Amino acid sequence: MNVTSATDTTSSTSSTSSTSTTSSNSVDYNTFLQLLIAEMKNQDPTNPMDTSQYMSQFAQLSTVEQATLTNSKLDSLLSSQALTQADGLIGHNVSFTDSTGATFTGKIASVSINSDGSVATLEDGTKVAVGPGLTLS
């Protein structure tokens, strides 16, 4: 829900206002950790706010850290799997139909892995995206 000022008279001002509000409300992992650690540093250790809240904050910190570590391990696992699949494609014959309807056949010489996916290069230099519509033999 977007709330604008009662004095706003133009729609461009209200859209600018809602955009800045949205960007300031997002908190990333590092900002969350900085806020949590700053709060813990500034507490009186002899009189913390509440034991259950204090332990809850430690649990949140641990949960966020473990989730981040899990994501990085999953990323490396996916990269490893993509390399294994790419290695298995080299030397296979492939056939595919491009967007114009022309059919191509050739032997895969190399495979590159980009952020968009895998791209196979045939022996004749033709590049084809590895995905639906590709037939290996």
mmCIF file of N, CA and C in Angstrom:
data_model
loop_
_atom_site.group_PDB
_atom_site.id
_atom_site.type_symbol
_atom_site.label_atom_id
_atom_site.label_comp_id
_atom_site.label_asym_id
_atom_site.label_seq_id
_atom_site.Cartn_x
_atom_site.Cartn_y
_atom_site.Cartn_z
ATOM 1 N N MET A 1 0.844 -1.164 0.000
ATOM 2 C CA MET A 1 0.000 0.000 0.000
ATOM 3 C C MET A 1 0.887 1.223 0.000
ATOM 4 N N ASN A 2 0.675 2.138 -0.931
ATOM 5 C CA ASN A 2 1.438 3.368 -0.999
ATOM 6 C C ASN A 2 0.667 4.482 -0.323
ATOM 7 N N VAL A 3 1.333 5.213 0.544
ATOM 8 C CA VAL A 3 0.726 6.334 1.233
ATOM 9 C C VAL A 3 1.465 7.585 0.791
ATOM 10 N N THR A 4 0.721 8.556 0.293
ATOM 11 C CA THR A 4 1.341 9.793 -0.155
ATOM 12 C C THR A 4 0.918 10.934 0.748
ATOM 13 N N SER A 5 1.643 11.998 0.649
ATOM 14 C CA SER A 5 1.359 13.172 1.472
ATOM 15 C C SER A 5 0.048 13.809 1.040
ATOM 16 N N ALA A 6 -0.615 14.485 1.967
ATOM 17 C CA ALA A 6 -1.867 15.165 1.648
ATOM 18 C C ALA A 6 -1.625 16.373 0.761
ATOM 19 N N THR A 7 -0.384 16.853 0.697
ATOM 20 C CA THR A 7 -0.078 18.027 -0.117
ATOM 21 C C THR A 7 0.408 17.672 -1.510
ATOM 22 N N ASP A 8 0.591 16.374 -1.815
ATOM 23 C CA ASP A 8 1.024 15.980 -3.153
ATOM 24 C C ASP A 8 -0.073 16.321 -4.152
ATOM 25 N N THR A 9 0.311 17.009 -5.249
ATOM 26 C CA THR A 9 -0.667 17.372 -6.272
ATOM 27 C C THR A 9 -0.381 16.707 -7.603
ATOM 28 N N THR A 10 0.818 16.150 -7.784
ATOM 29 C CA THR A 10 1.138 15.512 -9.055
ATOM 30 C C THR A 10 1.389 14.036 -8.834
ATOM 31 N N SER A 11 1.095 13.249 -9.863
ATOM 32 C CA SER A 11 1.302 11.809 -9.753
ATOM 33 C C SER A 11 2.785 11.467 -9.820
ATOM 34 N N SER A 12 3.615 12.297 -10.473
ATOM 35 C CA SER A 12 5.040 11.993 -10.546
ATOM 36 C C SER A 12 5.688 12.097 -9.178
ATOM 37 N N THR A 13 5.231 13.014 -8.352
ATOM 38 C CA THR A 13 5.790 13.148 -7.012
ATOM 39 C C THR A 13 5.454 11.929 -6.172
ATOM 40 N N SER A 14 4.240 11.439 -6.283
ATOM 41 C CA SER A 14 3.855 10.285 -5.476
ATOM 42 C C SER A 14 4.568 9.027 -5.943
ATOM 43 N N SER A 15 4.810 8.881 -7.251
ATOM 44 C CA SER A 15 5.532 7.696 -7.706
ATOM 45 C C SER A 15 6.987 7.757 -7.274
ATOM 46 N N THR A 16 7.587 8.947 -7.255
ATOM 47 C CA THR A 16 8.949 9.086 -6.769
ATOM 48 C C THR A 16 9.009 8.770 -5.284
ATOM 49 N N SER A 17 8.010 9.225 -4.554
ATOM 50 C CA SER A 17 7.947 8.969 -3.113
ATOM 51 C C SER A 17 7.852 7.483 -2.824
ATOM 52 N N SER A 18 7.029 6.755 -3.564
ATOM 53 C CA SER A 18 6.872 5.328 -3.303
ATOM 54 C C SER A 18 8.125 4.559 -3.703
ATOM 55 N N THR A 19 8.843 5.019 -4.732
ATOM 56 C CA THR A 19 10.060 4.333 -5.142
ATOM 57 C C THR A 19 11.138 4.466 -4.078
ATOM 58 N N SER A 20 11.296 5.676 -3.528
ATOM 59 C CA SER A 20 12.321 5.851 -2.505
ATOM 60 C C SER A 20 11.959 5.102 -1.234
ATOM 61 N N THR A 21 10.686 4.989 -0.916
ATOM 62 C CA THR A 21 10.263 4.255 0.266
ATOM 63 C C THR A 21 10.562 2.776 0.099
ATOM 64 N N THR A 22 10.315 2.224 -1.084
ATOM 65 C CA THR A 22 10.551 0.808 -1.324
ATOM 66 C C THR A 22 12.025 0.480 -1.201
ATOM 67 N N SER A 23 12.900 1.319 -1.784
ATOM 68 C CA SER A 23 14.315 1.012 -1.738
ATOM 69 C C SER A 23 14.882 1.153 -0.336
ATOM 70 N N SER A 24 14.341 2.069 0.474
ATOM 71 C CA SER A 24 14.863 2.231 1.826
ATOM 72 C C SER A 24 14.355 1.138 2.770
ATOM 73 N N ASN A 25 13.283 0.445 2.423
ATOM 74 C CA ASN A 25 12.741 -0.602 3.280
ATOM 75 C C ASN A 25 13.449 -1.936 3.092
ATOM 76 N N SER A 26 14.204 -2.117 2.018
ATOM 77 C CA SER A 26 14.870 -3.393 1.791
ATOM 78 C C SER A 26 16.170 -3.445 2.574
ATOM 79 N N VAL A 27 16.387 -4.573 3.251
ATOM 80 C CA VAL A 27 17.591 -4.768 4.049
ATOM 81 C C VAL A 27 18.262 -6.035 3.549
ATOM 82 N N ASP A 28 19.532 -5.917 3.170
ATOM 83 C CA ASP A 28 20.256 -7.091 2.724
ATOM 84 C C ASP A 28 20.931 -7.777 3.911
ATOM 85 N N TYR A 29 21.613 -8.840 3.646
ATOM 86 C CA TYR A 29 22.242 -9.660 4.687
ATOM 87 C C TYR A 29 23.248 -8.866 5.509
ATOM 88 N N ASN A 30 24.134 -8.122 4.842
ATOM 89 C CA ASN A 30 25.169 -7.370 5.560
ATOM 90 C C ASN A 30 24.574 -6.290 6.454
ATOM 91 N N THR A 31 23.558 -5.596 5.954
ATOM 92 C CA THR A 31 22.918 -4.559 6.762
ATOM 93 C C THR A 31 22.251 -5.165 7.980
ATOM 94 N N PHE A 32 21.595 -6.299 7.802
ATOM 95 C CA PHE A 32 20.959 -6.989 8.926
ATOM 96 C C PHE A 32 21.982 -7.359 9.991
ATOM 97 N N LEU A 33 23.105 -7.911 9.560
ATOM 98 C CA LEU A 33 24.138 -8.300 10.515
ATOM 99 C C LEU A 33 24.725 -7.084 11.226
ATOM 100 N N GLN A 34 24.955 -6.008 10.488
ATOM 101 C CA GLN A 34 25.501 -4.800 11.104
ATOM 102 C C GLN A 34 24.554 -4.237 12.159
ATOM 103 N N LEU A 35 23.262 -4.205 11.852
ATOM 104 C CA LEU A 35 22.291 -3.712 12.825
ATOM 105 C C LEU A 35 22.212 -4.602 14.063
ATOM 106 N N LEU A 36 22.210 -5.896 13.838
ATOM 107 C CA LEU A 36 22.111 -6.831 14.953
ATOM 108 C C LEU A 36 23.348 -6.758 15.847
ATOM 109 N N ILE A 37 24.517 -6.691 15.249
ATOM 110 C CA ILE A 37 25.757 -6.617 16.027
ATOM 111 C C ILE A 37 25.853 -5.280 16.758
ATOM 112 N N ALA A 38 25.454 -4.183 16.095
ATOM 113 C CA ALA A 38 25.467 -2.877 16.759
ATOM 114 C C ALA A 38 24.537 -2.865 17.964
ATOM 115 N N GLU A 39 23.392 -3.495 17.821
ATOM 116 C CA GLU A 39 22.449 -3.562 18.938
ATOM 117 C C GLU A 39 23.042 -4.353 20.103
ATOM 118 N N MET A 40 23.707 -5.455 19.782
ATOM 119 C CA MET A 40 24.303 -6.274 20.838
ATOM 120 C C MET A 40 25.480 -5.556 21.505
ATOM 121 N N LYS A 41 26.277 -4.833 20.735
ATOM 122 C CA LYS A 41 27.423 -4.106 21.302
ATOM 123 C C LYS A 41 26.973 -2.994 22.237
ATOM 124 N N ASN A 42 25.869 -2.360 21.937
ATOM 125 C CA ASN A 42 25.417 -1.216 22.710
ATOM 126 C C ASN A 42 24.521 -1.579 23.888
ATOM 127 N N GLN A 43 24.297 -2.852 24.107
ATOM 128 C CA GLN A 43 23.502 -3.263 25.269
ATOM 129 C C GLN A 43 24.383 -3.279 26.516
ATOM 130 N N ASP A 44 23.771 -3.087 27.620
ATOM 131 C CA ASP A 44 24.456 -3.206 28.904
ATOM 132 C C ASP A 44 24.561 -4.698 29.216
ATOM 133 N N PRO A 45 25.783 -5.267 29.240
ATOM 134 C CA PRO A 45 25.910 -6.712 29.443
ATOM 135 C C PRO A 45 25.398 -7.173 30.807
ATOM 136 N N THR A 46 25.391 -6.275 31.787
ATOM 137 C CA THR A 46 24.891 -6.677 33.107
ATOM 138 C C THR A 46 23.375 -6.619 33.195
ATOM 139 N N ASN A 47 22.767 -5.928 32.232
ATOM 140 C CA ASN A 47 21.315 -5.798 32.246
ATOM 141 C C ASN A 47 20.775 -5.822 30.809
ATOM 142 N N PRO A 48 20.876 -6.972 30.150
ATOM 143 C CA PRO A 48 20.344 -7.032 28.779
ATOM 144 C C PRO A 48 18.839 -6.868 28.783
ATOM 145 N N MET A 49 18.298 -6.559 27.593
ATOM 146 C CA MET A 49 16.876 -6.250 27.552
ATOM 147 C C MET A 49 16.004 -7.400 28.032
ATOM 148 N N ASP A 50 16.257 -8.605 27.584
ATOM 149 C CA ASP A 50 15.496 -9.778 28.016
ATOM 150 C C ASP A 50 16.264 -10.999 27.538
ATOM 151 N N THR A 51 16.401 -11.986 28.386
ATOM 152 C CA THR A 51 17.180 -13.169 28.032
ATOM 153 C C THR A 51 16.605 -13.872 26.817
ATOM 154 N N SER A 52 15.299 -14.003 26.744
ATOM 155 C CA SER A 52 14.694 -14.694 25.605
ATOM 156 C C SER A 52 14.890 -13.909 24.313
ATOM 157 N N GLN A 53 14.816 -12.580 24.368
ATOM 158 C CA GLN A 53 15.054 -11.776 23.173
ATOM 159 C C GLN A 53 16.521 -11.841 22.757
ATOM 160 N N TYR A 54 17.406 -11.836 23.737
ATOM 161 C CA TYR A 54 18.836 -11.906 23.464
ATOM 162 C C TYR A 54 19.176 -13.225 22.765
ATOM 163 N N MET A 55 18.652 -14.324 23.270
ATOM 164 C CA MET A 55 18.885 -15.633 22.666
ATOM 165 C C MET A 55 18.219 -15.722 21.298
ATOM 166 N N SER A 56 17.087 -15.089 21.148
ATOM 167 C CA SER A 56 16.408 -15.062 19.855
ATOM 168 C C SER A 56 17.262 -14.348 18.807
ATOM 169 N N GLN A 57 17.924 -13.267 19.215
ATOM 170 C CA GLN A 57 18.798 -12.540 18.292
ATOM 171 C C GLN A 57 19.983 -13.402 17.870
ATOM 172 N N PHE A 58 20.570 -14.130 18.824
ATOM 173 C CA PHE A 58 21.667 -15.033 18.464
ATOM 174 C C PHE A 58 21.190 -16.126 17.514
ATOM 175 N N ALA A 59 19.999 -16.636 17.742
ATOM 176 C CA ALA A 59 19.445 -17.666 16.863
ATOM 177 C C ALA A 59 19.204 -17.107 15.465
ATOM 178 N N GLN A 60 18.716 -15.873 15.369
ATOM 179 C CA GLN A 60 18.506 -15.246 14.064
ATOM 180 C C GLN A 60 19.818 -15.069 13.331
ATOM 181 N N LEU A 61 20.843 -14.614 14.041
ATOM 182 C CA LEU A 61 22.160 -14.430 13.437
ATOM 183 C C LEU A 61 22.683 -15.753 12.902
ATOM 184 N N SER A 62 22.553 -16.795 13.694
ATOM 185 C CA SER A 62 23.010 -18.119 13.277
ATOM 186 C C SER A 62 22.220 -18.629 12.074
ATOM 187 N N THR A 63 20.925 -18.416 12.079
ATOM 188 C CA THR A 63 20.071 -18.876 10.975
ATOM 189 C C THR A 63 20.427 -18.177 9.672
ATOM 190 N N VAL A 64 20.621 -16.871 9.730
ATOM 191 C CA VAL A 64 20.980 -16.120 8.521
ATOM 192 C C VAL A 64 22.345 -16.554 8.006
ATOM 193 N N GLU A 65 23.302 -16.744 8.917
ATOM 194 C CA GLU A 65 24.641 -17.171 8.509
ATOM 195 C C GLU A 65 24.595 -18.552 7.857
ATOM 196 N N GLN A 66 23.859 -19.481 8.442
ATOM 197 C CA GLN A 66 23.760 -20.825 7.891
ATOM 198 C C GLN A 66 23.050 -20.825 6.536
ATOM 199 N N ALA A 67 22.038 -19.994 6.383
ATOM 200 C CA ALA A 67 21.341 -19.907 5.098
ATOM 201 C C ALA A 67 22.283 -19.375 4.013
ATOM 202 N N THR A 68 23.101 -18.409 4.358
ATOM 203 C CA THR A 68 24.056 -17.862 3.395
ATOM 204 C C THR A 68 25.097 -18.903 3.003
ATOM 205 N N LEU A 69 25.602 -19.639 3.987
ATOM 206 C CA LEU A 69 26.570 -20.697 3.693
ATOM 207 C C LEU A 69 25.949 -21.794 2.829
ATOM 208 N N THR A 70 24.705 -22.139 3.124
ATOM 209 C CA THR A 70 24.013 -23.153 2.331
ATOM 210 C C THR A 70 23.857 -22.699 0.883
ATOM 211 N N ASN A 71 23.499 -21.441 0.674
ATOM 212 C CA ASN A 71 23.356 -20.910 -0.687
ATOM 213 C C ASN A 71 24.677 -20.950 -1.439
ATOM 214 N N SER A 72 25.774 -20.597 -0.795
ATOM 215 C CA SER A 72 27.060 -20.618 -1.490
ATOM 216 C C SER A 72 27.473 -22.048 -1.833
ATOM 217 N N LYS A 73 27.176 -23.001 -0.945
ATOM 218 C CA LYS A 73 27.503 -24.398 -1.242
ATOM 219 C C LYS A 73 26.623 -24.934 -2.373
ATOM 220 N N LEU A 74 25.369 -24.529 -2.401
ATOM 221 C CA LEU A 74 24.497 -24.947 -3.499
ATOM 222 C C LEU A 74 24.973 -24.366 -4.829
ATOM 223 N N ASP A 75 25.433 -23.118 -4.817
ATOM 224 C CA ASP A 75 25.971 -22.502 -6.035
ATOM 225 C C ASP A 75 27.174 -23.277 -6.553
ATOM 226 N N SER A 76 28.087 -23.659 -5.659
ATOM 227 C CA SER A 76 29.259 -24.413 -6.105
ATOM 228 C C SER A 76 28.870 -25.806 -6.591
ATOM 229 N N LEU A 77 27.878 -26.406 -5.965
ATOM 230 C CA LEU A 77 27.401 -27.716 -6.405
ATOM 231 C C LEU A 77 26.779 -27.636 -7.791
ATOM 232 N N LEU A 78 25.988 -26.608 -8.028
ATOM 233 C CA LEU A 78 25.381 -26.433 -9.346
ATOM 234 C C LEU A 78 26.431 -26.163 -10.418
ATOM 235 N N SER A 79 27.449 -25.390 -10.079
ATOM 236 C CA SER A 79 28.541 -25.129 -11.035
ATOM 237 C C SER A 79 29.271 -26.415 -11.373
ATOM 238 N N SER A 80 29.537 -27.223 -10.363
ATOM 239 C CA SER A 80 30.213 -28.502 -10.572
ATOM 240 C C SER A 80 29.375 -29.428 -11.451
ATOM 241 N N GLN A 81 28.076 -29.451 -11.196
ATOM 242 C CA GLN A 81 27.183 -30.285 -11.999
ATOM 243 C C GLN A 81 27.150 -29.806 -13.449
ATOM 244 N N ALA A 82 27.128 -28.492 -13.660
ATOM 245 C CA ALA A 82 27.111 -27.942 -15.015
ATOM 246 C C ALA A 82 28.395 -28.307 -15.752
ATOM 247 N N LEU A 83 29.545 -28.268 -15.068
ATOM 248 C CA LEU A 83 30.812 -28.645 -15.702
ATOM 249 C C LEU A 83 30.833 -30.128 -16.060
ATOM 250 N N THR A 84 30.291 -30.958 -15.185
ATOM 251 C CA THR A 84 30.234 -32.391 -15.460
ATOM 252 C C THR A 84 29.355 -32.672 -16.671
ATOM 253 N N GLN A 85 28.198 -32.001 -16.739
ATOM 254 C CA GLN A 85 27.318 -32.181 -17.892
ATOM 255 C C GLN A 85 27.978 -31.685 -19.171
ATOM 256 N N ALA A 86 28.681 -30.546 -19.100
ATOM 257 C CA ALA A 86 29.349 -29.996 -20.275
ATOM 258 C C ALA A 86 30.418 -30.950 -20.775
ATOM 259 N N ASP A 87 31.187 -31.544 -19.858
ATOM 260 C CA ASP A 87 32.225 -32.505 -20.233
ATOM 261 C C ASP A 87 31.619 -33.722 -20.922
ATOM 262 N N GLY A 88 30.455 -34.146 -20.484
ATOM 263 C CA GLY A 88 29.793 -35.295 -21.080
ATOM 264 C C GLY A 88 29.234 -35.035 -22.476
ATOM 265 N N LEU A 89 29.054 -33.779 -22.838
ATOM 266 C CA LEU A 89 28.508 -33.450 -24.159
ATOM 267 C C LEU A 89 29.567 -33.433 -25.260
ATOM 268 N N ILE A 90 30.813 -33.150 -24.895
ATOM 269 C CA ILE A 90 31.879 -33.017 -25.891
ATOM 270 C C ILE A 90 32.087 -34.347 -26.602
ATOM 271 N N GLY A 91 32.115 -34.261 -27.934
ATOM 272 C CA GLY A 91 32.319 -35.436 -28.774
ATOM 273 C C GLY A 91 31.028 -36.077 -29.258
ATOM 274 N N HIS A 92 29.885 -35.690 -28.728
ATOM 275 C CA HIS A 92 28.606 -36.239 -29.163
ATOM 276 C C HIS A 92 28.104 -35.508 -30.409
ATOM 277 N N ASN A 93 27.354 -36.246 -31.209
ATOM 278 C CA ASN A 93 26.689 -35.629 -32.361
ATOM 279 C C ASN A 93 25.396 -34.995 -31.890
ATOM 280 N N VAL A 94 25.078 -33.847 -32.478
ATOM 281 C CA VAL A 94 23.903 -33.108 -32.076
ATOM 282 C C VAL A 94 23.156 -32.643 -33.315
ATOM 283 N N SER A 95 21.843 -32.558 -33.202
ATOM 284 C CA SER A 95 21.039 -31.982 -34.277
ATOM 285 C C SER A 95 20.009 -31.059 -33.640
ATOM 286 N N PHE A 96 19.728 -29.962 -34.335
ATOM 287 C CA PHE A 96 18.772 -28.989 -33.818
ATOM 288 C C PHE A 96 18.211 -28.190 -34.973
ATOM 289 N N THR A 97 17.080 -27.568 -34.714
ATOM 290 C CA THR A 97 16.413 -26.703 -35.683
ATOM 291 C C THR A 97 16.414 -25.296 -35.114
ATOM 292 N N ASP A 98 16.915 -24.333 -35.913
ATOM 293 C CA ASP A 98 16.967 -22.952 -35.407
ATOM 294 C C ASP A 98 15.620 -22.266 -35.618
ATOM 295 N N SER A 99 15.551 -20.992 -35.271
ATOM 296 C CA SER A 99 14.288 -20.248 -35.328
ATOM 297 C C SER A 99 13.780 -20.048 -36.756
ATOM 298 N N THR A 100 14.666 -20.159 -37.754
ATOM 299 C CA THR A 100 14.234 -19.998 -39.145
ATOM 300 C C THR A 100 13.719 -21.302 -39.738
ATOM 301 N N GLY A 101 13.893 -22.403 -39.015
ATOM 302 C CA GLY A 101 13.428 -23.697 -39.493
ATOM 303 C C GLY A 101 14.520 -24.535 -40.122
ATOM 304 N N ALA A 102 15.745 -23.995 -40.216
ATOM 305 C CA ALA A 102 16.865 -24.744 -40.790
ATOM 306 C C ALA A 102 17.367 -25.763 -39.769
ATOM 307 N N THR A 103 17.692 -26.973 -40.263
ATOM 308 C CA THR A 103 18.176 -28.039 -39.399
ATOM 309 C C THR A 103 19.692 -28.133 -39.507
ATOM 310 N N PHE A 104 20.354 -28.222 -38.372
ATOM 311 C CA PHE A 104 21.804 -28.329 -38.329
ATOM 312 C C PHE A 104 22.187 -29.615 -37.616
ATOM 313 N N THR A 105 23.294 -30.215 -38.070
ATOM 314 C CA THR A 105 23.826 -31.414 -37.441
ATOM 315 C C THR A 105 25.334 -31.252 -37.358
ATOM 316 N N GLY A 106 25.906 -31.709 -36.269
ATOM 317 C CA GLY A 106 27.351 -31.627 -36.130
ATOM 318 C C GLY A 106 27.824 -32.285 -34.855
ATOM 319 N N LYS A 107 29.150 -32.276 -34.690
ATOM 320 C CA LYS A 107 29.779 -32.866 -33.510
ATOM 321 C C LYS A 107 30.207 -31.740 -32.585
ATOM 322 N N ILE A 108 29.923 -31.886 -31.289
ATOM 323 C CA ILE A 108 30.258 -30.849 -30.314
ATOM 324 C C ILE A 108 31.760 -30.870 -30.041
ATOM 325 N N ALA A 109 32.404 -29.705 -30.272
ATOM 326 C CA ALA A 109 33.835 -29.575 -30.036
ATOM 327 C C ALA A 109 34.117 -29.021 -28.647
ATOM 328 N N SER A 110 33.273 -28.094 -28.185
ATOM 329 C CA SER A 110 33.475 -27.506 -26.854
ATOM 330 C C SER A 110 32.146 -26.999 -26.314
ATOM 331 N N VAL A 111 32.121 -26.789 -25.014
ATOM 332 C CA VAL A 111 30.936 -26.255 -24.342
ATOM 333 C C VAL A 111 31.405 -25.160 -23.398
ATOM 334 N N SER A 112 30.744 -23.991 -23.476
ATOM 335 C CA SER A 112 31.044 -22.915 -22.523
ATOM 336 C C SER A 112 29.827 -22.698 -21.641
ATOM 337 N N ILE A 113 30.102 -22.380 -20.378
ATOM 338 C CA ILE A 113 29.025 -22.169 -19.413
ATOM 339 C C ILE A 113 29.007 -20.692 -19.061
ATOM 340 N N ASN A 114 27.891 -20.046 -19.367
ATOM 341 C CA ASN A 114 27.705 -18.626 -19.092
ATOM 342 C C ASN A 114 26.624 -18.469 -18.036
ATOM 343 N N SER A 115 26.368 -17.228 -17.638
ATOM 344 C CA SER A 115 25.301 -16.979 -16.672
ATOM 345 C C SER A 115 23.932 -17.291 -17.267
ATOM 346 N N ASP A 116 23.819 -17.250 -18.593
ATOM 347 C CA ASP A 116 22.553 -17.552 -19.260
ATOM 348 C C ASP A 116 22.345 -19.041 -19.483
ATOM 349 N N GLY A 117 23.393 -19.840 -19.328
ATOM 350 C CA GLY A 117 23.294 -21.274 -19.557
ATOM 351 C C GLY A 117 24.492 -21.778 -20.330
ATOM 352 N N SER A 118 24.400 -22.984 -20.839
ATOM 353 C CA SER A 118 25.502 -23.597 -21.577
ATOM 354 C C SER A 118 25.334 -23.364 -23.069
ATOM 355 N N VAL A 119 26.475 -23.132 -23.736
ATOM 356 C CA VAL A 119 26.495 -22.943 -25.185
ATOM 357 C C VAL A 119 27.497 -23.924 -25.767
ATOM 358 N N ALA A 120 27.018 -24.768 -26.678
ATOM 359 C CA ALA A 120 27.880 -25.748 -27.332
ATOM 360 C C ALA A 120 28.390 -25.174 -28.640
ATOM 361 N N THR A 121 29.678 -25.398 -28.927
ATOM 362 C CA THR A 121 30.279 -24.986 -30.188
ATOM 363 C C THR A 121 30.568 -26.249 -30.979
ATOM 364 N N LEU A 122 30.019 -26.313 -32.199
ATOM 365 C CA LEU A 122 30.233 -27.475 -33.055
ATOM 366 C C LEU A 122 31.591 -27.363 -33.740
ATOM 367 N N GLU A 123 32.049 -28.460 -34.352
ATOM 368 C CA GLU A 123 33.347 -28.473 -35.028
ATOM 369 C C GLU A 123 33.433 -27.453 -36.150
ATOM 370 N N ASP A 124 32.287 -27.121 -36.773
ATOM 371 C CA ASP A 124 32.301 -26.135 -37.865
ATOM 372 C C ASP A 124 32.176 -24.699 -37.355
ATOM 373 N N GLY A 125 32.138 -24.502 -36.032
ATOM 374 C CA GLY A 125 32.073 -23.166 -35.450
ATOM 375 C C GLY A 125 30.675 -22.692 -35.104
ATOM 376 N N THR A 126 29.662 -23.459 -35.452
ATOM 377 C CA THR A 126 28.288 -23.089 -35.126
ATOM 378 C C THR A 126 28.079 -23.172 -33.625
ATOM 379 N N LYS A 127 27.429 -22.155 -33.062
ATOM 380 C CA LYS A 127 27.140 -22.147 -31.627
ATOM 381 C C LYS A 127 25.651 -22.397 -31.422
ATOM 382 N N VAL A 128 25.350 -23.233 -30.428
ATOM 383 C CA VAL A 128 23.966 -23.571 -30.139
ATOM 384 C C VAL A 128 23.776 -23.632 -28.623
ATOM 385 N N ALA A 129 22.662 -23.078 -28.169
ATOM 386 C CA ALA A 129 22.351 -23.117 -26.741
ATOM 387 C C ALA A 129 21.916 -24.529 -26.364
ATOM 388 N N VAL A 130 22.480 -25.031 -25.279
ATOM 389 C CA VAL A 130 22.121 -26.364 -24.800
ATOM 390 C C VAL A 130 20.806 -26.228 -24.033
ATOM 391 N N GLY A 131 19.774 -26.885 -24.550
ATOM 392 C CA GLY A 131 18.468 -26.791 -23.923
ATOM 393 C C GLY A 131 17.431 -27.516 -24.733
ATOM 394 N N PRO A 132 16.174 -27.133 -24.583
ATOM 395 C CA PRO A 132 15.085 -27.791 -25.307
ATOM 396 C C PRO A 132 15.269 -27.683 -26.818
ATOM 397 N N GLY A 133 14.949 -28.743 -27.509
ATOM 398 C CA GLY A 133 15.058 -28.770 -28.969
ATOM 399 C C GLY A 133 16.381 -29.327 -29.471
ATOM 400 N N LEU A 134 17.286 -29.651 -28.567
ATOM 401 C CA LEU A 134 18.594 -30.179 -28.932
ATOM 402 C C LEU A 134 18.539 -31.699 -28.824
ATOM 403 N N THR A 135 18.947 -32.390 -29.879
ATOM 404 C CA THR A 135 18.932 -33.855 -29.888
ATOM 405 C C THR A 135 20.366 -34.371 -29.926
ATOM 406 N N LEU A 136 20.740 -35.150 -28.916
ATOM 407 C CA LEU A 136 22.078 -35.737 -28.851
ATOM 408 C C LEU A 136 22.045 -37.165 -29.347
ATOM 409 N N SER A 137 23.138 -37.571 -29.977
ATOM 410 C CA SER A 137 23.246 -38.975 -30.405
ATOM 411 C C SER A 137 24.673 -39.453 -30.281
#
